Short mmCIF file of C-alpha atoms in Angstrom, two decimals:
data_model
loop_
_atom_site.label_atom_id
_atom_site.label_comp_id
_atom_site.label_asym_id
_atom_site.label_seq_id
_atom_site.Cartn_x
_atom_site.Cartn_y
_atom_site.Cartn_z
CA MET A 50 54.23 61.83 -72.02
CA SER A 51 51.95 64.84 -72.32
CA ALA A 52 52.76 65.16 -76.03
CA ILE A 53 51.76 61.53 -76.64
CA TYR A 54 48.52 62.11 -74.71
CA LEU A 55 47.64 65.15 -76.84
CA LEU A 56 48.34 63.21 -80.05
CA LEU A 57 46.10 60.34 -78.94
CA LEU A 58 43.39 62.83 -77.96
CA SER A 59 43.56 64.47 -81.40
CA VAL A 60 43.36 61.09 -83.13
CA SER A 61 40.42 60.16 -80.92
CA ASN A 62 38.57 63.32 -81.90
CA LEU A 63 39.17 62.64 -85.57
CA ILE A 64 37.87 59.10 -85.26
CA PHE A 65 34.69 59.88 -83.36
CA PHE A 66 33.80 63.30 -84.80
CA PRO A 67 30.56 62.67 -86.79
CA LEU A 68 30.73 63.24 -90.51
CA PRO A 69 28.25 65.68 -92.03
CA GLU A 70 25.10 63.99 -93.27
CA TYR A 71 25.65 65.05 -96.87
CA LEU A 72 29.20 63.56 -96.87
CA SER A 73 28.02 60.31 -95.32
CA MET A 74 25.55 59.92 -98.20
CA SER A 75 28.09 60.62 -100.95
CA GLY A 76 28.02 57.81 -103.44
CA ARG A 77 25.02 56.22 -101.75
CA SER A 78 21.57 55.90 -103.26
CA VAL A 79 19.21 58.54 -101.87
CA LYS A 80 15.40 58.66 -102.00
CA LEU A 81 13.44 61.93 -101.81
CA LEU A 82 9.71 62.70 -101.83
CA VAL A 83 9.00 65.48 -104.35
CA ILE A 84 5.72 67.43 -104.22
CA VAL A 85 5.15 68.44 -107.86
CA SER A 86 1.73 70.00 -107.30
CA GLN A 87 -1.08 69.93 -104.75
CA ASP A 88 -2.34 66.50 -105.81
CA ASP A 89 0.87 65.10 -107.31
CA SER A 90 3.70 63.72 -105.11
CA ARG A 91 6.43 61.52 -106.57
CA LYS A 92 9.49 59.55 -105.43
CA LEU A 93 12.90 60.69 -106.70
CA LEU A 94 15.75 58.15 -106.70
CA LEU A 95 19.32 59.52 -106.83
CA PRO A 96 21.70 56.53 -107.31
CA ASP A 97 24.83 58.70 -106.96
CA GLY A 98 23.66 60.60 -103.89
CA ILE A 99 22.57 64.22 -103.52
CA PRO A 100 24.33 66.60 -105.97
CA GLU A 101 26.69 69.21 -104.57
CA SER A 102 24.81 72.23 -105.97
CA VAL A 103 21.14 73.23 -106.02
CA ASP A 104 21.29 73.82 -109.80
CA GLU A 105 22.42 70.25 -110.39
CA LEU A 106 19.61 68.95 -108.19
CA ILE A 107 17.06 71.05 -110.11
CA GLU A 108 18.30 69.51 -113.37
CA LYS A 109 17.98 66.03 -111.85
CA VAL A 110 14.38 66.77 -110.85
CA ARG A 111 13.64 68.26 -114.28
CA GLU A 112 15.00 65.18 -116.10
CA ALA A 113 13.36 62.68 -113.75
CA PHE A 114 9.84 64.11 -114.09
CA GLY A 115 10.01 65.73 -117.55
CA LEU A 116 9.26 69.24 -116.26
CA ASN A 117 9.32 72.38 -118.38
CA GLY A 118 9.79 75.96 -117.28
CA ARG A 119 11.72 77.61 -114.46
CA PHE A 120 11.17 76.68 -110.84
CA ARG A 121 12.88 76.58 -107.48
CA LEU A 122 12.96 73.97 -104.74
CA GLN A 123 11.92 74.11 -101.10
CA TYR A 124 12.68 71.56 -98.37
CA GLN A 125 11.07 70.73 -95.02
CA ASP A 126 13.15 72.35 -92.31
CA LYS A 127 12.89 70.36 -89.05
CA ASP A 128 14.33 73.30 -87.09
CA PHE A 129 11.15 75.26 -87.83
CA GLY A 130 8.51 72.60 -87.39
CA ASP A 131 8.75 71.08 -90.91
CA VAL A 132 7.90 74.38 -92.61
CA PHE A 133 8.94 74.51 -96.28
CA VAL A 134 11.99 76.78 -96.75
CA ASN A 135 13.79 77.78 -99.96
CA LEU A 136 16.66 75.40 -100.69
CA THR A 137 19.97 77.29 -101.02
CA ASN A 138 22.40 74.52 -100.09
CA THR A 139 22.05 70.78 -100.70
CA ARG A 140 23.80 70.10 -97.39
CA GLU A 141 20.41 70.77 -95.77
CA LEU A 142 18.96 67.62 -97.39
CA GLN A 143 18.85 64.12 -95.95
CA SER A 144 17.75 60.82 -97.39
CA LEU A 145 13.98 60.28 -97.22
CA GLY A 146 13.52 64.06 -97.02
CA THR A 147 10.76 66.06 -98.74
CA LEU A 148 11.14 68.61 -101.55
CA LYS A 149 8.52 70.92 -103.01
CA ILE A 150 8.57 72.38 -106.53
CA ILE A 151 7.68 76.09 -106.72
CA PRO A 152 7.09 77.40 -110.30
CA LEU A 153 8.34 80.96 -110.61
CA PRO A 154 5.44 83.51 -110.75
CA ASP A 155 6.47 84.93 -114.13
CA ASN A 156 6.24 81.53 -115.83
CA ASP A 157 2.74 80.49 -116.80
CA SER A 158 3.63 77.47 -118.89
CA PHE A 159 5.07 75.17 -116.23
CA ILE A 160 3.75 71.71 -117.08
CA ALA A 161 3.94 68.65 -114.86
CA GLN A 162 3.69 65.85 -117.40
CA THR A 163 3.00 62.18 -116.88
CA PHE A 164 5.88 59.74 -116.47
CA ASP A 165 5.80 58.61 -120.09
CA GLY A 166 5.77 62.24 -121.28
CA THR A 167 2.33 61.96 -122.90
CA GLN A 168 -0.47 64.39 -122.39
CA SER A 169 -3.96 64.42 -123.87
CA ASN A 170 -5.41 67.58 -125.41
CA ASP A 171 -8.31 67.95 -123.01
CA ASP A 172 -6.11 67.33 -119.96
CA ALA A 173 -3.23 69.57 -121.04
CA LEU A 174 -4.63 72.65 -119.36
CA SER A 175 -5.67 70.95 -116.16
CA SER A 176 -2.17 69.58 -115.61
CA VAL A 177 -0.56 73.01 -115.48
CA GLY A 178 0.93 73.72 -112.09
CA SER A 179 0.29 77.45 -112.10
CA GLY A 180 -1.80 77.12 -108.98
CA ASP A 181 1.21 76.00 -106.98
CA THR A 182 3.06 79.30 -107.01
CA ASP A 183 3.72 80.83 -103.65
CA ASP A 184 2.97 84.51 -103.99
CA THR A 185 4.47 86.09 -100.91
CA VAL A 186 3.87 89.75 -101.75
CA LEU A 187 2.98 91.54 -98.53
CA LEU A 188 -0.05 93.78 -98.45
CA SER A 189 1.99 96.38 -96.66
CA SER A 190 5.29 96.78 -94.96
CA PRO A 191 5.43 97.28 -91.18
CA SER A 192 6.08 100.99 -91.67
CA SER A 193 2.92 101.41 -93.74
CA GLU A 194 0.58 99.31 -91.59
CA THR A 195 -2.78 100.93 -90.75
CA VAL A 196 -5.61 99.82 -88.50
CA SER A 197 -8.11 99.90 -91.37
CA THR A 198 -5.99 97.78 -93.73
CA ARG A 199 -7.72 94.47 -94.44
CA HIS A 200 -5.78 91.30 -95.10
CA GLN A 201 -8.42 88.84 -96.28
CA GLN A 202 -11.68 88.53 -98.15
CA TRP A 203 -15.05 87.80 -96.57
CA PRO A 204 -14.72 84.27 -95.12
CA LYS A 205 -16.65 81.27 -96.36
CA GLU A 206 -17.86 80.71 -92.79
CA PHE A 207 -18.06 83.77 -90.54
CA ASN A 208 -16.34 83.29 -87.18
CA ILE A 209 -18.27 84.75 -84.24
CA PRO A 210 -15.77 86.40 -81.84
CA ARG A 211 -15.58 85.90 -78.09
CA PHE A 212 -17.55 88.40 -76.01
CA SER A 213 -16.86 89.79 -72.55
CA TYR A 214 -16.49 87.29 -69.70
CA ASP A 215 -19.94 87.87 -68.19
CA THR A 216 -21.63 87.63 -71.61
CA GLU A 217 -19.81 84.38 -72.42
CA LEU A 218 -20.79 82.98 -69.03
CA GLN A 219 -24.49 83.74 -69.59
CA LEU A 220 -24.35 82.33 -73.12
CA GLU A 221 -22.70 79.13 -71.89
CA ARG A 222 -25.47 78.58 -69.33
CA GLY A 223 -28.16 79.60 -71.81
CA ASN A 224 -26.91 77.16 -74.45
CA ALA A 225 -26.86 74.32 -71.92
CA LEU A 226 -30.43 75.11 -70.81
CA PHE A 227 -31.61 75.43 -74.43
CA LYS A 228 -30.12 72.05 -75.24
CA THR A 229 -31.88 70.51 -72.23
CA ASN A 230 -35.43 71.88 -72.56
CA GLY A 231 -35.42 74.42 -75.42
CA THR A 232 -35.62 77.49 -73.17
CA ARG A 233 -34.38 80.64 -74.91
CA LEU A 234 -32.15 83.13 -73.13
CA THR A 235 -33.55 86.52 -72.11
CA VAL A 236 -30.97 88.99 -73.41
CA THR A 237 -30.31 92.05 -71.25
CA PRO A 238 -29.57 95.45 -72.89
CA LYS A 239 -25.94 95.32 -71.70
CA MET A 240 -25.47 91.83 -73.11
CA LYS A 241 -27.13 92.77 -76.41
CA SER A 242 -24.90 95.84 -76.74
CA ASP A 243 -21.78 93.73 -76.11
CA ILE A 244 -22.79 91.14 -78.71
CA LEU A 245 -23.61 93.71 -81.39
CA GLU A 246 -20.46 95.76 -80.78
CA LYS A 247 -18.07 92.78 -80.93
CA VAL A 248 -19.76 91.25 -83.99
CA CYS A 249 -19.76 94.56 -85.92
CA ASP A 250 -16.09 95.05 -85.11
CA GLU A 251 -15.47 91.61 -86.61
CA ILE A 252 -17.54 92.48 -89.69
CA TYR A 253 -15.49 95.64 -90.22
CA LYS A 254 -12.33 93.53 -90.45
CA TYR A 255 -13.65 92.23 -93.77
CA LYS A 256 -16.03 94.84 -95.18
CA SER A 257 -16.95 98.48 -94.68
CA TYR A 258 -20.28 98.13 -96.50
CA PRO A 259 -21.58 94.57 -95.97
CA SER A 260 -24.55 93.46 -98.03
CA SER A 261 -27.86 92.12 -96.71
CA ALA A 262 -26.66 88.61 -97.57
CA ASN A 263 -23.56 89.19 -95.44
CA PHE A 264 -25.67 90.29 -92.46
CA CYS A 265 -27.82 87.17 -92.86
CA GLU A 266 -24.71 84.97 -92.87
CA VAL A 267 -23.47 86.63 -89.67
CA SER A 268 -26.77 86.36 -87.80
CA GLU A 269 -27.13 82.72 -88.83
CA ALA A 270 -23.58 82.03 -87.63
CA LEU A 271 -24.45 83.73 -84.32
CA ILE A 272 -27.52 81.51 -83.79
CA LYS A 273 -25.58 78.43 -84.84
CA LYS A 274 -22.88 79.08 -82.24
CA HIS A 275 -25.31 80.26 -79.55
CA PRO A 276 -28.72 78.60 -80.22
CA CYS A 277 -30.15 80.11 -77.03
CA LEU A 278 -30.25 83.48 -78.89
CA ALA A 279 -32.77 82.19 -81.48
CA GLU A 280 -35.92 84.36 -81.62
CA LYS A 281 -39.51 83.22 -81.42
CA GLY A 282 -41.71 84.08 -84.36
CA SER A 283 -38.80 84.61 -86.75
CA PHE A 284 -38.83 82.48 -89.92
CA ASN A 285 -35.13 81.64 -89.44
CA GLY A 286 -34.72 82.49 -85.78
CA CYS A 287 -32.37 85.40 -86.43
CA TYR A 288 -34.26 88.05 -88.46
CA GLY A 289 -34.23 90.46 -85.53
CA TRP A 290 -30.48 90.03 -85.06
CA THR A 291 -29.97 90.79 -88.76
CA GLN A 292 -31.81 94.11 -88.43
CA ARG A 293 -29.98 95.02 -85.22
CA LEU A 294 -26.62 94.33 -86.85
CA LYS A 295 -27.53 96.59 -89.79
CA MET A 296 -28.42 99.43 -87.44
CA LYS A 297 -25.31 98.92 -85.30
CA MET A 298 -23.09 98.85 -88.38
CA GLY A 299 -24.68 102.09 -89.55
CA ASN A 300 -23.88 103.67 -86.18
CA LEU A 301 -20.29 102.39 -86.43
CA ARG A 302 -19.92 103.99 -89.87
CA THR A 303 -21.15 107.31 -88.46
CA GLN A 304 -18.63 107.14 -85.62
CA LEU A 305 -15.75 106.28 -87.95
CA LYS A 306 -16.74 109.05 -90.35
CA GLY A 307 -16.53 111.51 -87.43
CA LEU A 308 -13.02 110.21 -86.73
CA GLY A 309 -11.99 110.94 -90.32
CA CYS A 310 -12.05 107.42 -91.77
CA PRO A 311 -11.57 108.10 -95.53
CA GLU A 312 -13.78 105.28 -96.84
CA TYR A 313 -16.76 106.87 -95.03
CA LEU A 314 -15.66 110.50 -95.16
CA VAL A 315 -15.66 110.38 -98.96
CA ASN A 316 -19.44 109.88 -98.87
CA SER A 317 -20.11 112.69 -96.38
CA LEU A 318 -22.34 115.51 -97.59
CA LYS A 319 -19.61 117.99 -96.66
CA THR A 320 -17.24 116.44 -99.19
CA LYS A 321 -19.77 116.26 -102.03
CA ALA A 322 -19.81 118.86 -104.77
CA SER A 323 -22.54 121.48 -104.73
CA ASP A 324 -24.29 119.82 -107.67
CA HIS A 325 -24.39 116.47 -105.77
CA PRO A 326 -26.21 117.43 -102.56
CA PHE A 327 -28.13 114.19 -102.08
CA PRO A 328 -26.80 111.42 -99.79
CA ALA A 329 -27.36 108.66 -102.38
CA LYS A 330 -25.70 110.62 -105.19
CA ASN A 331 -22.33 109.34 -106.42
CA VAL A 332 -21.68 107.05 -103.44
CA LYS A 333 -18.17 105.59 -103.52
CA ARG A 334 -18.09 102.13 -102.00
CA PRO A 335 -16.57 98.77 -102.92
CA LYS A 336 -18.74 96.94 -105.45
CA ARG A 337 -16.49 94.10 -106.65
CA GLY A 338 -15.01 92.70 -103.44
CA GLU A 339 -12.36 95.37 -102.90
CA ALA A 340 -11.15 94.77 -99.34
CA ASN A 341 -9.13 98.01 -99.28
CA HIS A 342 -11.19 100.37 -101.42
CA ILE A 343 -10.11 103.69 -99.86
CA PRO A 344 -7.53 102.93 -97.14
CA SER A 345 -6.29 105.37 -94.53
CA LEU A 346 -2.84 106.92 -94.80
CA PRO A 347 -0.07 105.01 -92.96
CA ALA A 348 0.46 105.97 -89.33
CA GLY A 349 2.58 109.09 -88.99
CA GLU A 350 2.37 109.93 -92.71
CA THR A 351 0.76 112.95 -94.34
CA THR A 352 -0.32 113.69 -97.89
CA ALA A 353 2.69 116.00 -98.28
CA ASN A 354 5.15 113.33 -97.11
CA LEU A 355 3.69 110.72 -99.44
CA GLU A 356 3.81 113.18 -102.34
CA VAL A 357 7.56 113.44 -101.76
CA GLU A 358 7.70 109.63 -101.92
CA ARG A 359 5.75 109.72 -105.19
CA LEU A 360 8.25 112.12 -106.74
CA ALA A 361 11.11 109.89 -105.58
CA LEU A 362 9.30 106.93 -107.12
CA LEU A 363 9.32 108.65 -110.53
CA LYS A 364 13.13 108.66 -110.41
CA GLU A 365 13.34 105.06 -109.20
CA VAL A 366 11.22 103.80 -112.12
CA LYS A 367 13.89 105.01 -114.57
CA LYS A 368 16.59 102.87 -112.96
CA ARG A 369 17.34 99.29 -113.96
CA ASN A 370 17.01 96.26 -111.69
CA ASN A 371 15.18 98.31 -109.10
CA ALA A 372 12.03 96.23 -108.57
CA LEU A 373 12.42 95.89 -104.78
CA THR A 374 12.73 99.65 -104.17
CA ILE A 375 9.78 100.32 -106.50
CA ARG A 376 7.69 97.72 -104.65
CA GLU A 377 8.45 99.30 -101.26
CA LYS A 378 7.57 102.81 -102.43
CA MET A 379 4.43 101.64 -104.23
CA THR A 380 3.31 99.88 -101.03
CA LYS A 381 4.02 102.96 -98.94
CA THR A 382 2.09 105.28 -101.28
CA PHE A 383 -0.82 102.88 -101.82
CA ALA A 384 -3.31 104.85 -99.70
CA LEU A 385 -2.42 108.17 -101.38
CA ARG A 386 -2.72 106.65 -104.84
CA ARG A 387 -5.97 104.86 -104.04
CA GLN A 388 -7.63 107.98 -102.61
CA GLU A 389 -6.56 109.94 -105.66
CA ILE A 390 -7.91 107.34 -108.10
CA VAL A 391 -11.27 106.76 -106.38
CA GLU A 392 -12.04 110.36 -105.38
CA ASN A 393 -10.63 112.34 -108.32
CA LYS A 394 -11.11 109.80 -111.16
CA PRO A 395 -8.07 110.89 -113.21
CA SER A 396 -7.70 109.78 -116.81
CA VAL A 397 -5.49 106.86 -117.77
CA GLN A 398 -3.01 109.22 -119.40
CA GLU A 399 -2.74 111.30 -116.20
CA LEU A 400 -2.16 108.15 -114.15
CA GLN A 401 0.58 107.03 -116.53
CA GLU A 402 2.35 110.33 -115.93
CA ARG A 403 1.90 110.36 -112.14
CA TRP A 404 2.20 106.63 -111.41
CA PRO A 405 4.15 104.96 -114.27
CA ALA A 406 5.09 101.98 -112.06
CA LEU A 407 1.41 101.08 -111.77
CA PHE A 408 1.50 99.98 -115.42
CA GLN A 409 4.18 97.32 -114.95
CA GLN A 410 3.10 93.69 -114.90
CA GLU A 411 4.67 93.02 -111.49
CA GLU A 412 3.04 96.06 -109.92
CA ILE A 413 -0.40 95.26 -111.37
CA ASN A 414 -0.18 91.93 -109.54
CA ALA A 415 0.97 93.68 -106.37
CA GLU A 416 -1.72 96.39 -106.54
CA PHE A 417 -4.46 93.80 -107.06
CA LEU A 418 -3.18 91.96 -103.99
CA ARG A 419 -3.28 95.17 -101.95
CA ILE A 420 -6.83 95.95 -103.05
CA THR A 421 -8.43 92.49 -102.86
CA THR A 422 -5.93 90.54 -100.66
CA LEU A 423 -5.81 87.90 -103.43
CA PRO A 424 -2.99 87.06 -105.89
CA LEU A 425 -3.97 87.89 -109.47
CA GLN A 426 -2.03 86.09 -112.17
CA SER A 427 -1.28 82.85 -110.36
CA LYS A 428 -4.87 82.47 -109.12
CA PHE A 429 -6.33 83.39 -112.53
CA MET A 430 -4.22 80.79 -114.36
CA ALA A 431 -4.64 78.09 -111.73
CA SER A 432 -8.42 78.49 -111.58
CA LEU A 433 -8.74 78.54 -115.38
CA ASP A 434 -6.64 75.38 -115.65
CA ARG A 435 -8.51 73.64 -112.84
CA GLN A 436 -11.87 74.23 -114.52
CA SER A 437 -10.62 73.66 -118.07
CA ALA A 438 -11.70 70.01 -118.41
CA GLN A 439 -15.27 70.70 -117.26
CA LEU A 440 -15.45 73.94 -119.29
CA LEU A 441 -14.33 72.10 -122.42
CA GLN A 442 -17.04 69.52 -121.83
CA VAL A 443 -19.68 72.26 -121.49
CA ILE A 444 -18.45 73.93 -124.69
CA ARG A 445 -18.42 70.71 -126.71
CA SER A 446 -21.90 69.74 -125.52
CA LYS A 447 -23.59 72.89 -126.81
CA GLY A 448 -24.85 72.96 -130.37
CA GLY A 449 -26.72 75.39 -132.64
CA MET A 450 -25.21 78.74 -133.59
CA PHE A 451 -22.71 78.53 -130.75
CA ARG A 452 -21.13 75.43 -132.27
CA ASP A 453 -20.87 77.16 -135.64
CA LYS A 454 -19.19 80.20 -134.04
CA THR A 455 -16.70 78.13 -132.06
CA LYS A 456 -15.86 75.32 -134.50
CA ASP A 457 -12.73 77.07 -135.82
CA ILE A 458 -11.60 77.94 -132.28
CA VAL A 459 -12.15 74.37 -131.08
CA LYS A 460 -10.28 73.08 -134.14
CA VAL A 461 -7.25 75.22 -133.23
CA MET A 462 -7.47 73.98 -129.64
CA ASP A 463 -7.52 70.35 -130.78
CA GLN A 464 -4.52 70.85 -133.07
CA SER A 465 -2.32 72.61 -130.50
CA LEU A 466 -0.52 71.30 -127.44
CA ASP A 467 0.70 74.77 -126.52
CA VAL A 468 -0.88 75.67 -123.18
CA ASP A 469 -1.00 79.41 -123.97
CA ILE A 470 -2.91 78.88 -127.22
CA ARG A 471 -5.30 76.43 -125.56
CA ARG A 472 -6.00 78.89 -122.73
CA GLU A 473 -6.65 81.60 -125.30
CA CYS A 474 -9.11 79.39 -127.20
CA LEU A 475 -10.83 78.46 -123.96
CA LEU A 476 -11.31 82.12 -123.01
CA LYS A 477 -12.68 82.94 -126.47
CA CYS A 478 -15.22 80.12 -126.19
CA LEU A 479 -16.21 81.32 -122.71
CA ILE A 480 -16.88 84.83 -124.04
CA LEU A 481 -19.01 83.46 -126.88
CA TYR A 482 -20.87 81.15 -124.50
CA LEU A 483 -21.86 84.21 -122.45
CA GLY A 484 -23.39 85.75 -125.58
CA GLU A 485 -20.70 88.40 -126.11
CA ASP A 486 -18.30 89.10 -128.97
CA ALA A 487 -14.78 87.79 -128.39
CA SER A 488 -13.40 90.16 -131.03
CA CYS A 489 -14.47 93.11 -128.88
CA LEU A 490 -11.94 92.01 -126.26
CA ILE A 491 -9.28 90.28 -128.37
CA LYS A 492 -8.46 92.13 -131.60
CA GLU A 493 -6.13 90.12 -133.84
CA TYR A 494 -3.90 91.44 -136.65
CA GLN A 495 -1.21 90.03 -138.92
CA ALA A 496 2.39 91.26 -138.67
CA ASP A 497 2.01 93.44 -141.77
CA GLN A 498 -1.09 95.11 -140.24
CA ARG A 499 0.69 96.63 -137.22
CA GLU A 500 0.16 100.22 -138.40
CA GLU A 501 -3.53 99.52 -138.93
CA ALA A 502 -3.76 98.12 -135.41
CA GLU A 503 -2.04 101.16 -133.91
CA SER A 504 -4.44 103.47 -135.73
CA GLU A 505 -7.30 101.69 -133.93
CA PHE A 506 -5.88 102.47 -130.48
CA GLU A 507 -7.50 105.91 -130.22
CA LYS A 508 -10.95 104.49 -131.00
CA THR A 509 -10.69 101.71 -128.40
CA THR A 510 -12.22 101.87 -124.93
CA MET A 511 -10.74 98.63 -123.62
CA ALA A 512 -9.26 95.74 -125.63
CA LEU A 513 -6.29 93.47 -126.24
CA PHE A 514 -4.37 93.88 -129.51
CA VAL A 515 -2.66 90.68 -130.68
CA ILE A 516 -0.11 90.80 -133.52
CA ARG A 517 0.55 87.38 -135.07
CA GLU A 518 3.06 86.29 -137.65
CA LYS A 519 0.53 84.23 -139.60
CA ASP A 520 -2.23 81.84 -138.43
CA ALA A 521 -3.96 81.34 -135.08
CA LEU A 522 -1.61 78.47 -134.16
CA SER A 523 1.44 80.72 -134.25
CA HIS A 524 2.81 82.52 -131.21
CA ALA A 525 1.91 86.19 -130.92
CA LEU A 526 4.66 88.66 -131.82
CA ASP A 527 3.16 91.26 -129.50
CA ILE A 528 0.18 91.52 -127.17
CA SER A 529 -0.89 94.97 -125.94
CA ILE A 530 -3.56 96.32 -123.60
CA VAL A 531 -5.30 99.53 -124.69
CA ILE A 532 -7.56 101.49 -122.30
CA ASP A 533 -9.29 104.73 -123.29
CA GLY A 534 -7.15 105.01 -126.42
CA VAL A 535 -3.86 104.62 -124.51
CA GLU A 536 -1.53 101.64 -124.82
CA VAL A 537 -0.83 100.86 -121.16
CA LEU A 538 1.01 97.53 -121.48
CA HIS A 539 2.69 95.61 -124.28
CA GLU A 540 4.90 92.59 -124.98
CA LEU A 541 2.77 90.37 -122.75
CA PRO A 542 3.59 86.64 -122.90
CA SER A 543 0.09 85.30 -123.68
CA VAL A 544 -3.53 86.27 -124.21
CA ALA A 545 -4.55 84.61 -120.93
CA CYS A 546 -1.93 86.65 -119.09
CA ALA A 547 -3.19 89.79 -120.86
CA CYS A 548 -6.76 89.03 -119.74
CA ALA A 549 -5.56 88.69 -116.15
CA MET A 550 -3.62 91.96 -116.41
CA MET A 551 -6.62 93.79 -117.86
CA PHE A 552 -8.80 92.47 -115.06
CA GLY A 553 -6.21 93.67 -112.57
CA LEU A 554 -6.05 97.11 -114.19
CA ILE A 555 -9.81 97.48 -113.88
CA TYR A 556 -9.41 97.13 -110.12
CA ALA A 557 -6.22 99.20 -109.92
CA LEU A 558 -7.70 102.09 -111.92
CA ASN A 559 -11.22 101.69 -110.44
CA LEU A 560 -12.84 101.28 -113.86
CA LYS A 561 -16.24 99.91 -114.80
CA TYR A 562 -16.57 96.73 -116.80
CA PRO A 563 -16.99 97.48 -120.54
CA GLU A 564 -20.68 97.44 -121.43
CA GLY A 565 -20.33 94.87 -124.21
CA LEU A 566 -18.16 92.58 -122.06
CA LYS A 567 -19.73 92.93 -118.60
CA TYR A 568 -20.68 89.25 -118.39
CA THR A 569 -17.18 88.22 -119.47
CA PHE A 570 -15.53 90.22 -116.70
CA GLU A 571 -18.18 89.10 -114.24
CA ALA A 572 -17.19 85.52 -115.11
CA PHE A 573 -13.52 86.42 -114.61
CA GLN A 574 -14.42 87.87 -111.20
CA LYS A 575 -16.88 85.32 -109.87
CA LEU A 576 -16.08 82.06 -111.69
CA ILE A 577 -12.32 82.30 -112.14
CA MET A 578 -11.20 84.56 -109.28
CA ASP A 579 -14.08 83.59 -106.90
CA ILE A 580 -14.63 87.17 -105.68
CA GLU A 581 -18.14 87.99 -104.37
CA SER A 582 -19.44 84.85 -106.05
CA MET A 583 -22.59 84.69 -103.88
CA GLN A 584 -24.31 87.43 -105.91
CA ILE A 585 -24.24 86.48 -109.56
CA SER A 586 -26.22 87.30 -112.71
CA ARG A 587 -28.49 84.69 -114.27
CA ARG A 588 -26.34 84.37 -117.39
CA VAL A 589 -23.13 83.68 -115.46
CA GLN A 590 -25.02 81.48 -113.00
CA ASN A 591 -26.09 79.30 -115.93
CA ILE A 592 -22.55 78.31 -116.85
CA SER A 593 -21.50 78.21 -113.19
CA SER A 594 -24.08 75.54 -112.38
CA LYS A 595 -22.98 73.47 -115.40
CA LEU A 596 -19.35 73.64 -114.30
CA GLN A 597 -20.37 72.19 -110.94
CA GLU A 598 -22.31 69.24 -112.38
#
């Protein structure tokens, strides 16, 4: 009797045990929402159900939407609040689920085409999904975290922090009274000190040397949040707060310099050479939006310890398939390397010998992220593509000598559907629009002129050398970056990528913009990368205003 009962119990379990979701959908039609790019979501119909492998699903997505290039898929994981997670097993998917396409960072030519596969010339660049990459490179590992490390650029809107309880209580009452009858709050010395200290601490999270414009933004944000602090007789109600913040920030810098903070200590008179005895002589401070210009050494680390890591890094660079170890050691030695570059100003050749990993494409992207907190290549390509349609319109609308100089470039752009060639033409036109010579940055040679090109390396301060098989419509055989007569990078995939890498190297090596191309690199910085775009030259402002029309 007991044996029969056990058999019936087993059969019962088999009957009522729920089948996995992916098995229950086998052979059934499945619908998925696929996010192709930020502004492009599409429905994917799978008549035969969800494929068994991720690779098969990727091919289905590729065929359904006519996508080119390499990418991976992410799905919304309900266990983690619908956060997108990398898809490693199709069993995680359910009907009516959501997928997201993530182009791989090393692929700049991922194109999300229209359903019929057509694509107009002027819209080809703007349809590129390079802005949808998900750079997840960390600024630093937990072991290398320092208090002074910054993780973001100056915000678009400055957030005033909370003050002490008694200060917040007085401000709350003062704001209510001001709203009722316009009475301003009388600020006590203790309250003023608390406000200035907390606000300056917040400023330091973003910048060590804020500009006057930054101080104005902060004081205006303070008055906006707490209108009872507005001052009588001031043209904007906060001029006095701006001056107080400047003085308080100066005092904070003095205190941090006394504590050995390297970004202030480097400008101390004690550290200056005997021939530079003046305070304003050779001041080293961030000038192009560097969030981490001269960071402190990681907690518990010394210069000697990090030098041992540097020597170990030299051995790791020689090994194959070792990118993760190189990335970890480069992150750990970032402060040592940055102090060396900014303070000692070594030559490019010396840096190649001491830090060879710094001249790899992946590490240039990572170093730029550490310095500015912004991704380099993906942001550069995405921003260029996003502004391409308007930039093309500005270029085509200008006549005179500019049209004569760019007619051949525009002709190549009209004849080509290759996104890399079109980006290259767009950048050349931008350089010419800014009144500079594109050939100073992009030097082009035929395949049989390679030796002639290499002989020009020693005479070159900073340029790209492009070797082509024949005409301008052909793919480049080789693209190199030369700085101070040294070839620092070669075999780059495109001219646009090379421009991004050169821009990144300028930050990584703490170089000045080339004199004949200063407006070009300013445009790269402020128009394309949107770094410190509030302060802009008149020439770059001219094209910036036209792009916003």
